[in-house]
Structure formats: C-alpha cells, structure tokens
PDB file of C-alpha atoms and ligand atoms in Angstrom:
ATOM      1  CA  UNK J 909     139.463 -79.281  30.250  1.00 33.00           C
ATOM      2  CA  UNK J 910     141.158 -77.789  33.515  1.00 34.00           C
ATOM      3  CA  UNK J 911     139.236 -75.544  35.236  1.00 37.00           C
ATOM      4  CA  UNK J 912     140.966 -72.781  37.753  1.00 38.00           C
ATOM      5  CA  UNK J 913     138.663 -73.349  40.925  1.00 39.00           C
ATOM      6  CA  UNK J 914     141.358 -72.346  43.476  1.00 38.00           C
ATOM      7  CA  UNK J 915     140.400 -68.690  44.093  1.00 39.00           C
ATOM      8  CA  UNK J 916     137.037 -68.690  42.950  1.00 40.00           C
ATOM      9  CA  UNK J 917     134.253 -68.334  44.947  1.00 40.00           C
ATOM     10  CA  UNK J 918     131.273 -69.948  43.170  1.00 41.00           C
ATOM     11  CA  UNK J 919     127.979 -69.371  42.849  1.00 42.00           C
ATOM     12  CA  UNK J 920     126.728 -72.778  45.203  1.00 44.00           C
ATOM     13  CA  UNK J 921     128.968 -71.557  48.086  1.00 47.00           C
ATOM     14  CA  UNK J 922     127.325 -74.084  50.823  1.00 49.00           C
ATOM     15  CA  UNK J 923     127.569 -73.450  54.292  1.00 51.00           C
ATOM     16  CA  UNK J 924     126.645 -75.529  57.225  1.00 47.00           C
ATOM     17  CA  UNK J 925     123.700 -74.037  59.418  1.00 46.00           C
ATOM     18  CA  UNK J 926     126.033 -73.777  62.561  1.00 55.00           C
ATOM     19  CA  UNK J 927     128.856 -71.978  60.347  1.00 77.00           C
ATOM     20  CA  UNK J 928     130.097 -68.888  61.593  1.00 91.00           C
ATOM     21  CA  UNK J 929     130.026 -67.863  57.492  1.00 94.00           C
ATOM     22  CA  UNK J 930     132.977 -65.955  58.110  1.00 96.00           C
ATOM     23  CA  UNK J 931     134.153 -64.048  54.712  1.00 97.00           C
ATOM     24  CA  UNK J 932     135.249 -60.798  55.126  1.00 97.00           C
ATOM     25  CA  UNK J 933     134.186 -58.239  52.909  1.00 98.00           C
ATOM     26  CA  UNK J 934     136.995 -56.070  50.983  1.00 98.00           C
ATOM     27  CA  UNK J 935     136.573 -52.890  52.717  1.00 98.00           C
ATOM     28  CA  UNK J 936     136.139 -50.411  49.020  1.00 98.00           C
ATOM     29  CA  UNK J 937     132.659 -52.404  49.159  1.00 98.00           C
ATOM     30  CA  UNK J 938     131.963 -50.713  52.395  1.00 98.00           C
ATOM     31  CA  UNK J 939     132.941 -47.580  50.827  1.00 98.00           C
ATOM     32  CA  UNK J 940     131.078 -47.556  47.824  1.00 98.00           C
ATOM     33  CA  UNK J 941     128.135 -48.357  49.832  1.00 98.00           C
ATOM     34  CA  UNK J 942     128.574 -44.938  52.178  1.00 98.00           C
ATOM     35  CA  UNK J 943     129.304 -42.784  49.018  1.00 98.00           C
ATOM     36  CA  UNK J 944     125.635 -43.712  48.261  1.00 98.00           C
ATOM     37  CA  UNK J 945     123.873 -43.320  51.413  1.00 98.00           C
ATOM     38  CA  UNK J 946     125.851 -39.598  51.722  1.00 97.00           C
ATOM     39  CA  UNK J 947     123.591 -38.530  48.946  1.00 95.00           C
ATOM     40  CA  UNK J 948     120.321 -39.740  51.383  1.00 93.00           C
ATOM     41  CA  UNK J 949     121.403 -37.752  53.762  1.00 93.00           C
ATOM     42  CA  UNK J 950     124.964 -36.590  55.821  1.00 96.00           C
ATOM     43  CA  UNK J 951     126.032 -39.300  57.873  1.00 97.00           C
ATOM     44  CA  UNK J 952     129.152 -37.783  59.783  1.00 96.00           C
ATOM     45  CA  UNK J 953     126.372 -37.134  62.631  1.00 94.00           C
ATOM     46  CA  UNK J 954     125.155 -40.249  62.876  1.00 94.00           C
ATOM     47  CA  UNK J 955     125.664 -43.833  64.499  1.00 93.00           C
ATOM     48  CA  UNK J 956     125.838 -46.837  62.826  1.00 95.00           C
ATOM     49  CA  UNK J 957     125.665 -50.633  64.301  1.00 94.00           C
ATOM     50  CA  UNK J 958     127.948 -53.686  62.424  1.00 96.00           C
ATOM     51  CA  UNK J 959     126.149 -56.603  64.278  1.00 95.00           C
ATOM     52  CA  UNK J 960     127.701 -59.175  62.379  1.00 97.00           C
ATOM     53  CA  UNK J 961     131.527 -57.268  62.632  1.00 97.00           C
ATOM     54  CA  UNK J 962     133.879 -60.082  62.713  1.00 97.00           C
ATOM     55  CA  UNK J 963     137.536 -58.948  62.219  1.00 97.00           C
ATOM     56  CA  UNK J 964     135.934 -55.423  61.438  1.00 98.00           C
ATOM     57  CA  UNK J 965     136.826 -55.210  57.874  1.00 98.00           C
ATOM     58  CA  UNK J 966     133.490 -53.207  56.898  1.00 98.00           C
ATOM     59  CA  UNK J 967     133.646 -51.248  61.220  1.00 98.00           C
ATOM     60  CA  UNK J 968     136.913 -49.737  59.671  1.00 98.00           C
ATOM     61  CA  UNK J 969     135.470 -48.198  56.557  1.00 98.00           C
ATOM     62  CA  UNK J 970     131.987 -47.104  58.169  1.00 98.00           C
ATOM     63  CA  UNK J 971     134.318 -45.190  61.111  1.00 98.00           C
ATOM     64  CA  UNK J 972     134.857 -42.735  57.712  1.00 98.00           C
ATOM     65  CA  UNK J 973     131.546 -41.657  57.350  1.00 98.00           C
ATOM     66  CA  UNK J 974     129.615 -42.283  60.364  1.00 97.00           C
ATOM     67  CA  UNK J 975     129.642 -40.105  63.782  1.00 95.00           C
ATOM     68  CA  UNK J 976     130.035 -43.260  65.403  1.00 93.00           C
ATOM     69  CA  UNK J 977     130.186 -47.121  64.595  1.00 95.00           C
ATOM     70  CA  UNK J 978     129.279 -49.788  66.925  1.00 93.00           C
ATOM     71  CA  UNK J 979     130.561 -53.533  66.555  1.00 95.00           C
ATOM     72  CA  UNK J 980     129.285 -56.539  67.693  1.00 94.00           C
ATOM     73  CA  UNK J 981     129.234 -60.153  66.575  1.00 95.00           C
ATOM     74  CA  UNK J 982     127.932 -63.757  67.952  1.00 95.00           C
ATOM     75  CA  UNK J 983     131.601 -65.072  67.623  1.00 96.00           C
ATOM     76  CA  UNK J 984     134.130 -63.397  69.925  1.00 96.00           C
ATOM     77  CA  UNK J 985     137.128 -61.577  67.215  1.00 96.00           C
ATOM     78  CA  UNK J 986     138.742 -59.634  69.970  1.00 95.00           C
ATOM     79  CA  UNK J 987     142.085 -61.397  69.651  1.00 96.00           C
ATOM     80  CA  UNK J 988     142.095 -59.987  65.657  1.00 95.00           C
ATOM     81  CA  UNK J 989     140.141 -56.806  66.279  1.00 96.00           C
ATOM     82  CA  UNK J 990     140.583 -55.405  69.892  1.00 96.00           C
ATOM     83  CA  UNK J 991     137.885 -53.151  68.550  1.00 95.00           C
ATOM     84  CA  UNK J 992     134.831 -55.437  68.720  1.00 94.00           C
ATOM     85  CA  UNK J 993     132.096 -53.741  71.248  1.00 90.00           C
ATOM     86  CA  UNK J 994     130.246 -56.586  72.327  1.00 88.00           C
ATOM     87  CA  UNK J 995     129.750 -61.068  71.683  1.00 91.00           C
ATOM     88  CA  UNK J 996     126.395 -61.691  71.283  1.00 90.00           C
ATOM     89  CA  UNK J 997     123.762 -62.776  68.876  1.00 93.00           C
ATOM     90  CA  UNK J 998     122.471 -59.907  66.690  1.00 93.00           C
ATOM     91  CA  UNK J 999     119.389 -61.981  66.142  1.00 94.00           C
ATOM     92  CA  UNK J1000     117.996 -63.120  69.790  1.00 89.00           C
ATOM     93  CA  UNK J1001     120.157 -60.921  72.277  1.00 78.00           C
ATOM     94  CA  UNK J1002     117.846 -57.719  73.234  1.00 65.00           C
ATOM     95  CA  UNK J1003     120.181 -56.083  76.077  1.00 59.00           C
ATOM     96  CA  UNK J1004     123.161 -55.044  73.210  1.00 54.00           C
ATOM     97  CA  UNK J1005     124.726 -52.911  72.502  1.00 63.00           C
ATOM     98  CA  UNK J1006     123.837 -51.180  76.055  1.00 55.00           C
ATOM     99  CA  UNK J1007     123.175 -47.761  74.750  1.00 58.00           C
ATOM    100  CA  UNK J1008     121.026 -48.981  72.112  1.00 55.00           C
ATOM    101  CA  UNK J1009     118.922 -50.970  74.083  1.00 47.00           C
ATOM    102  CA  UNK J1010     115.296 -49.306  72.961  1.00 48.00           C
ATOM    103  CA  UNK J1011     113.795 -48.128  69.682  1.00 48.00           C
ATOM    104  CA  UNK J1012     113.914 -44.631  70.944  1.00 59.00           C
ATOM    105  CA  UNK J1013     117.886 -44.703  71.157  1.00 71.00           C
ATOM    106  CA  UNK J1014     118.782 -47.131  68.425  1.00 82.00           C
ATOM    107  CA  UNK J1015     121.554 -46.645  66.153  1.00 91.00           C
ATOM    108  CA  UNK J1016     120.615 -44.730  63.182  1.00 93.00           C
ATOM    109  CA  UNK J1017     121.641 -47.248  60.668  1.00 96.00           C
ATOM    110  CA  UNK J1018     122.482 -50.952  60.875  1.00 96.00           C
ATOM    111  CA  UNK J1019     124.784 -52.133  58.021  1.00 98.00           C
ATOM    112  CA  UNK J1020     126.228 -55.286  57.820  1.00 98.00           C
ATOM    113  CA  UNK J1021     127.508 -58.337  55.667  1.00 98.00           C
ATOM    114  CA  UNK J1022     125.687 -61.490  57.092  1.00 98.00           C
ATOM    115  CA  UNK J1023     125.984 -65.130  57.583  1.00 97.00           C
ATOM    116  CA  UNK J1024     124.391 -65.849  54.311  1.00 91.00           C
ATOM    117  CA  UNK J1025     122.360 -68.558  56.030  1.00 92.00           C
ATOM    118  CA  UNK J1026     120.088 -65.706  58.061  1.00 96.00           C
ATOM    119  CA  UNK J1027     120.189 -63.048  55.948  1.00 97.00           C
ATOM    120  CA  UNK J1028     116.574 -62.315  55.925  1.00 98.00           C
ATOM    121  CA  UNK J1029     116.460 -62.677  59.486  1.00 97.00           C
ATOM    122  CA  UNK J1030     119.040 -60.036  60.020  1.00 97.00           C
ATOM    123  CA  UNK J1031     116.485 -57.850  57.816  1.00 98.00           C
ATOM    124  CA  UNK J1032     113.671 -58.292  60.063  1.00 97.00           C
ATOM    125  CA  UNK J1033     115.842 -57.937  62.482  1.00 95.00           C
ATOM    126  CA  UNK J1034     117.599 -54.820  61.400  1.00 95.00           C
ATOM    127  CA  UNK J1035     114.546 -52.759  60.657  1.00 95.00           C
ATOM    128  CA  UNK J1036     113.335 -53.382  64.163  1.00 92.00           C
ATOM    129  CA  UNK J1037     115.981 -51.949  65.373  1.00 90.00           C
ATOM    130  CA  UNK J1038     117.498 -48.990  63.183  1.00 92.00           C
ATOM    131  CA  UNK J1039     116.038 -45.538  63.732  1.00 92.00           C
ATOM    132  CA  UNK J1040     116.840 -44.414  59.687  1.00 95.00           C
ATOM    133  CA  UNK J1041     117.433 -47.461  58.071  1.00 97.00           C
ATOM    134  CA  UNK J1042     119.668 -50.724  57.103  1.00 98.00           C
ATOM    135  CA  UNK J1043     122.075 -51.847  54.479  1.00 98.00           C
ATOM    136  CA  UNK J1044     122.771 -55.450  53.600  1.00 98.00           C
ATOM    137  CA  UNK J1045     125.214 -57.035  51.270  1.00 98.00           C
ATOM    138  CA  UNK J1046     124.161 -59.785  49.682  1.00 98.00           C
ATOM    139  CA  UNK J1047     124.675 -61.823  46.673  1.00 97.00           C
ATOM    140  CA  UNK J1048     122.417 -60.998  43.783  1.00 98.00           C
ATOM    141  CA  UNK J1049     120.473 -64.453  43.799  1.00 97.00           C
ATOM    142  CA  UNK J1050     119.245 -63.812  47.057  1.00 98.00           C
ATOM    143  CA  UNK J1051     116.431 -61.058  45.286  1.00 98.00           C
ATOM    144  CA  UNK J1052     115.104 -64.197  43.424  1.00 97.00           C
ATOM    145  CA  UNK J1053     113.222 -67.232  44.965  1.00 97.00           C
ATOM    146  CA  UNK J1054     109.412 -67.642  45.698  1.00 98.00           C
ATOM    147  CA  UNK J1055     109.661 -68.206  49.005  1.00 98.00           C
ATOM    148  CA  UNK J1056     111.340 -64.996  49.803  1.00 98.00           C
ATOM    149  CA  UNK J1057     109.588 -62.938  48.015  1.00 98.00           C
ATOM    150  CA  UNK J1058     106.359 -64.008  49.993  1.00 98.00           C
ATOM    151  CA  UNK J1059     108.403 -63.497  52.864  1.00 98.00           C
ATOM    152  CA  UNK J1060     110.131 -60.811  52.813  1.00 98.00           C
ATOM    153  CA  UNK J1061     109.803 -58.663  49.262  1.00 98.00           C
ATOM    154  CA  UNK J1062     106.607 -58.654  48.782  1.00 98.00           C
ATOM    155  CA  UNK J1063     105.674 -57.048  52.529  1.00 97.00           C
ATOM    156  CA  UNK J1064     109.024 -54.937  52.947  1.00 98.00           C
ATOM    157  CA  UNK J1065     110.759 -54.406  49.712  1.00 98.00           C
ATOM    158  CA  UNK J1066     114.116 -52.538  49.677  1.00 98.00           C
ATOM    159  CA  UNK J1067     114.423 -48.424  49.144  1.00 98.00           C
ATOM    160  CA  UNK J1068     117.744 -49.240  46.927  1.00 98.00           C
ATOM    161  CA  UNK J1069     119.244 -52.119  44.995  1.00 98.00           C
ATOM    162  CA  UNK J1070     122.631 -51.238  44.735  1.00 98.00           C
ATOM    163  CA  UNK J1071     124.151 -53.652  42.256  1.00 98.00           C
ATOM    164  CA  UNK J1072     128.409 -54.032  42.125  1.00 98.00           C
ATOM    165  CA  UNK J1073     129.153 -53.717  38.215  1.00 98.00           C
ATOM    166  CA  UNK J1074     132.746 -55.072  39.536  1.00 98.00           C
ATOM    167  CA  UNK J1075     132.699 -58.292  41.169  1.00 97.00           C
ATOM    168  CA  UNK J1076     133.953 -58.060  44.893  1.00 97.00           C
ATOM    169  CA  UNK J1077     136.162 -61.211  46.132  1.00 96.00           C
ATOM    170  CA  UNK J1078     134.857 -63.150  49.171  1.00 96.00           C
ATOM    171  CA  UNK J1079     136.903 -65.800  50.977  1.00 95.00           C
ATOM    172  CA  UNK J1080     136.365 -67.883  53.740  1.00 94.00           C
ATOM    173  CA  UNK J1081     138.346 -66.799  56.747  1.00 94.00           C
ATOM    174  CA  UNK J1082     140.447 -63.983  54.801  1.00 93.00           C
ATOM    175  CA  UNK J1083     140.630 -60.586  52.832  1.00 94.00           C
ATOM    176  CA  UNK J1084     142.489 -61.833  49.426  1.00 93.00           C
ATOM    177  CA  UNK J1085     143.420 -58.557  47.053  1.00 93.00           C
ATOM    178  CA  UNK J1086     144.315 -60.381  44.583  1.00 92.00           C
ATOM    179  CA  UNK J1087     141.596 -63.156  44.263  1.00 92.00           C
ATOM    180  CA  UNK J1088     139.066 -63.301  41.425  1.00 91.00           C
ATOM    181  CA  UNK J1089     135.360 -64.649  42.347  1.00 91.00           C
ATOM    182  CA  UNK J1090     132.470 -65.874  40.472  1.00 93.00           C
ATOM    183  CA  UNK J1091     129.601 -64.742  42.660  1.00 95.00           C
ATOM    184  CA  UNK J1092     128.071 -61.045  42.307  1.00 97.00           C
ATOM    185  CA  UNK J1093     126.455 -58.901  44.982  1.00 98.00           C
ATOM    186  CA  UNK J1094     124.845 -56.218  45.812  1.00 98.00           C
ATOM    187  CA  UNK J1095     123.544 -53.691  48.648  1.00 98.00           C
ATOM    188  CA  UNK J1096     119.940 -54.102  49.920  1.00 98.00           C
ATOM    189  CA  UNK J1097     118.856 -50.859  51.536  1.00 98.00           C
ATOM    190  CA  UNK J1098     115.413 -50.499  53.608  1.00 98.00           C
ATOM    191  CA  UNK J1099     114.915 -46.561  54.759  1.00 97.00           C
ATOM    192  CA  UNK J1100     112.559 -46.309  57.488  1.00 96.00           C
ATOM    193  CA  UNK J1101     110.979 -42.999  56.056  1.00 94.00           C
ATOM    194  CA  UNK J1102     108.749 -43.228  53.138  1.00 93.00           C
ATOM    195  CA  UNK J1103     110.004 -42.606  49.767  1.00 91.00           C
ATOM    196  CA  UNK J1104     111.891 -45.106  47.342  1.00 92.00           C
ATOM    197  CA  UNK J1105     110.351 -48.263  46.520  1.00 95.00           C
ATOM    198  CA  UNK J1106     112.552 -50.639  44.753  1.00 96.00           C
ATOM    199  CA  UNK J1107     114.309 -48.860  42.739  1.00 97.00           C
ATOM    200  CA  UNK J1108     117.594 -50.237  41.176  1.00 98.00           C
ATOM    201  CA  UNK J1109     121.061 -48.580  40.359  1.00 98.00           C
ATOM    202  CA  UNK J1110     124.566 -49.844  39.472  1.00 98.00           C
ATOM    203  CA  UNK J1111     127.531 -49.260  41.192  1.00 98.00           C
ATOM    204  CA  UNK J1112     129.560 -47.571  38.754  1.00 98.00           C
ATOM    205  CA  UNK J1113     133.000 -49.245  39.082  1.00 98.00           C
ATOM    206  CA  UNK J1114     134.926 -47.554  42.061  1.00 98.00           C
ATOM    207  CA  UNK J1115     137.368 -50.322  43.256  1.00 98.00           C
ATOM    208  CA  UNK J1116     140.623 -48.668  42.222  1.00 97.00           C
ATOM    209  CA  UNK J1117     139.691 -45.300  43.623  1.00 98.00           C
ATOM    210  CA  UNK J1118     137.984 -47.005  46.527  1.00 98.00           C
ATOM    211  CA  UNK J1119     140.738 -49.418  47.706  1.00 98.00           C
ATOM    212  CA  UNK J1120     143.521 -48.672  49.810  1.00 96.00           C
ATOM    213  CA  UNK J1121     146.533 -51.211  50.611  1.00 93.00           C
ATOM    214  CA  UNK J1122     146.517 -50.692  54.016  1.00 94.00           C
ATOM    215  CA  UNK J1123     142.889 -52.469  53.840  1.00 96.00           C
ATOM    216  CA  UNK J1124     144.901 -55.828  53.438  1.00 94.00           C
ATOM    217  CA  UNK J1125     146.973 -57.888  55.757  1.00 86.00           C
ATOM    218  CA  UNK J1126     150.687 -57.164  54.867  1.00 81.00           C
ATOM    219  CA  UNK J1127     150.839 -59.462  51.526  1.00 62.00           C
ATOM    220  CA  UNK J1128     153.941 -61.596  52.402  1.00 32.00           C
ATOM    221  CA  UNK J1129     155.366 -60.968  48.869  1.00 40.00           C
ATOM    222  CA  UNK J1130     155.323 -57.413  49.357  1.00 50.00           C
ATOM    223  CA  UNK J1131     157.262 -57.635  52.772  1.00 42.00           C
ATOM    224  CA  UNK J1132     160.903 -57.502  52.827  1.00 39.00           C
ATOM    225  CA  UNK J1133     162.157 -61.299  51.977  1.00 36.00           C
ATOM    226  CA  UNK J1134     162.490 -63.746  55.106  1.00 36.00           C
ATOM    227  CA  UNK J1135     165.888 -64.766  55.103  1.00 33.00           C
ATOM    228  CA  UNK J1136     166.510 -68.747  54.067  1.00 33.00           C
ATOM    229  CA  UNK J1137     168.071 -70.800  56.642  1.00 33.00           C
ATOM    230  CA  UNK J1138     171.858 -70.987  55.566  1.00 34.00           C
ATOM    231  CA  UNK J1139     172.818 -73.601  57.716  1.00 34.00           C
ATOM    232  CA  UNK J1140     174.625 -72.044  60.563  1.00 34.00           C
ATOM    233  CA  UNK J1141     173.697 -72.414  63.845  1.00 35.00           C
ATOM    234  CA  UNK J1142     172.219 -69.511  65.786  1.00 32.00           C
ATOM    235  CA  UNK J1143     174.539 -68.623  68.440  1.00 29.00           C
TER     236      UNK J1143
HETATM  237  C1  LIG E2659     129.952 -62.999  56.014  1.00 90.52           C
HETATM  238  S1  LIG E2659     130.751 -62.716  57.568  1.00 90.52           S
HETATM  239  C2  LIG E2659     130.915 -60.964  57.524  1.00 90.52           C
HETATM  240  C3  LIG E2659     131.829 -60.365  58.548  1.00 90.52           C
HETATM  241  C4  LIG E2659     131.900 -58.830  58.492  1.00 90.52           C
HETATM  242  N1  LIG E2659     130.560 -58.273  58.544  1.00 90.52           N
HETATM  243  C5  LIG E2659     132.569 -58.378  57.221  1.00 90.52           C
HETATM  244  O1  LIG E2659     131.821 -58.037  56.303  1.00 90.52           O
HETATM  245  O2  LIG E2659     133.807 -58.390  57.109  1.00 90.52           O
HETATM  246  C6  LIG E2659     129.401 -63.056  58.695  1.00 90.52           C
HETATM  247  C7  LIG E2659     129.698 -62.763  60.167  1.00 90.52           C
HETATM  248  O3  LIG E2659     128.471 -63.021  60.887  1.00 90.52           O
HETATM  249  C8  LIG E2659     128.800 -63.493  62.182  1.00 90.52           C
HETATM  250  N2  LIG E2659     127.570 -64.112  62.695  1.00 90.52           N
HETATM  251  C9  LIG E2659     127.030 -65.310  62.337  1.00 90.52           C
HETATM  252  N3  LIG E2659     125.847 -65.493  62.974  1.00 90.52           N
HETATM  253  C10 LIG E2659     125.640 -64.376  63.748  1.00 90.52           C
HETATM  254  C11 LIG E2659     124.611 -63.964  64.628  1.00 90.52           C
HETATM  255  N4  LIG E2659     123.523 -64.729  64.849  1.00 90.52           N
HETATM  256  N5  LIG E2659     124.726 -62.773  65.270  1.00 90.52           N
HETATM  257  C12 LIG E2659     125.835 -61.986  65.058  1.00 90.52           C
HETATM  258  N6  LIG E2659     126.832 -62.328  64.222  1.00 90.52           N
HETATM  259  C13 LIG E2659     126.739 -63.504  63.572  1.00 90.52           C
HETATM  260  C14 LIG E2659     129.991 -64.397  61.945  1.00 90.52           C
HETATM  261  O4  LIG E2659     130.751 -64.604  63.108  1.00 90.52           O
HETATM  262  C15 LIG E2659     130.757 -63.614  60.860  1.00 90.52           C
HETATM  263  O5  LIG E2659     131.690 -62.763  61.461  1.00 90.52           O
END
C-alpha cells in the first residue's frame, strides 16, 4: 500500500529542542482568528506584539485589524522581512520591544504561532506581559496531556477554544497553498478581564473568503514560463 507522505504534515511532527520550529502559518488563519476577537472588542485602536514573527506571515494579517503590530523573534528574518522590530528571545529578554518594556505600557494583545517545543512557556509568558489578552495557535493535541493540564489548564484555562473545522497546512521553512496536512489546530485565547471560562467554538470554514494570493510567494507555475536554454550562446 503506497502512502502519499510528501506534503503531509503528520500528527508526530518531531522537532529538536534547539530548532528554530520555523513553519509559517497561512496568513487566512491569522484572519479568522481577528474576525473573532473583533466581536470581544474593536481592535483598530489597539497594539498587538508577534514575538515569535519570523518571515511575518501572521505581522501582515494582524497590521489589518490592529492600531499597531509589533514583531520580534529570537532568530534574525530581516533579510526576508525588512519588517521585523527587534532579535531577541520572547521568553528571557525583558528590555523588548523598548516601548513595551513595563506592564503599564504593554501591548494590548500578544498573538503568536510558537515553536511548538515552548508553547506553554510562551503562555506564561504572554499573559505576563499583554495588557488585554493573548492568542496562541496550536495544534489540537496540545489541550490533552496530564502534565499540562496540572500545569497550565487547570490554574489558567483559556477564555476561547477556537477550533479550525478546515485543516490549515504547515510546512517547515515555507507557506505551501496548495499542500494538504494531517495535523489540526486551533486558537487558545486567555483575556485578562474576567468573563469566559473555557468555552469552545468552531471556526466555521472561512479559507476561501479568507485567503488572498498575494499571501503566497509567487507560485513558479503561475509566473510567466522561464525560457529553456536553446543552445546559443549569450552574446
Ligand atoms: C512555528 S514558527 C511561527 C512563525 C510565525 N509566528 C508564523 O506564524 O508565521 C515559530 C517561530 O518561533 C521563533 N522562535 C523560536 N524560539 C523563540 C524564542 N524563544 N523567542 C522568540 N521566537 C522564537 C522561530 O524563529 C520561528 O520563527
């Protein structure tokens, strides 16, 4: 039996603790994720922190909603997205970004995808930091396991599960429109203020009205056809 495993991310991706964990997310994730949080409250006054940005796939699509969006990441992705704020590490640098050095002046939210190897620190870390809350996309098996939900559930469970009926395609290293995956995710959301507890909705599906091309990296087979080498010499 042949099994198509060559643009499939599966469930048991594996990455080393050192890894970077680079895989972008498609930005109509980002979206659906703001269409939600509009109905908590209007964001187009407020700031928002992407601590984990790297090539700024999900800075792009928070820059919709949000007043303003700040990026930072350990790794440094200027080269691929001049935009990038600041290179440091969201989870032991306290001096970034420099205007939201103190509680009192924090961003208002901090959303992020991140390496899947820390995620619960960047929770921890998140709520100490964001004035109205965080977001967090994760995949769906990280709300099971004991030991998390001692540490981390059971004292600060999210507002808002926000589970993707559509699956959304992670790769390694690259945005792929037209890969297929096997893993399923969804949004974690913590509000600071009082109120939901928990409680779980589905992401109704929203890619095709969600998506735009000009997300993507110029797909090579919908640029205009390199021409072959014909054999004659260049002058
Ligand atoms: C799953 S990727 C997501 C990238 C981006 N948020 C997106 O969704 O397109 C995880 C990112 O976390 C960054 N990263 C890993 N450890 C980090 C840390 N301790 N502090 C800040 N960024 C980190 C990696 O460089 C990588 O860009």
């Amino acid at each position: 039996m042949t099994q198509n495993r060559s643009s499939a991310v599966m469930q048991q991706r594996v990455e080393a603790h050192d890894s970077l964990d680079y895989f972008p997310t498609p930005p109509w994730a980002t979206r659906a994720l703001c269409e939600r949080l509009m109905r908590l409250q209007p964001l187009t006054q407020l700031t928002c922190w992407e601590p984990a940005c790297g090539e700024g796939h999900m800075v792009r699509p928070l820059a919709e909603y949000f007043h303003q969006v700040f990026a930072s990441d350990v790794h440094d992705y200027s080269a691929t997205f001049p935009a990038q704020d600041y290179e440091g590490d969201f989870l032991t640098c306290w001096d970034h970004p420099p205007h939201y050095m103190d509680r009192e002046c924090g961003p208002d939210w901090i959303i992020t995808n991140p390496p899947f190897n820390a995620a619960e620190e960047f929770v921890w870390t998140a709520l100490r930091r964001a004035r109205e809350g965080c977001a967090i996309l994760v995949r769906t098996s990280f709300l099971e396991g004991k030991a998390r939900h001692k540490s981390l559930f059971s004292k600060r469970p999210p507002s808002l599960i926000l589970q993707f009926t559509e699956r959304v395609p992670m790769f390694k290293g690259r945005l792929d429109r037209k890969g297929s995956s096997a893993t399923s995710y969804c949004w974690l959301i913590w509000e600071q203020r009082p109120g939901l507890t928990g409680q779980l909705e589905w992401i109704a599906p929203c890619r095709d009205r969600l998506e735009q091309l000009s997300d993507y990296p110029t797909d090579q087979s919908e640029q205009a056809p390199v021409p072959l080498f014909d054999g004659t010499p260049h002058d």
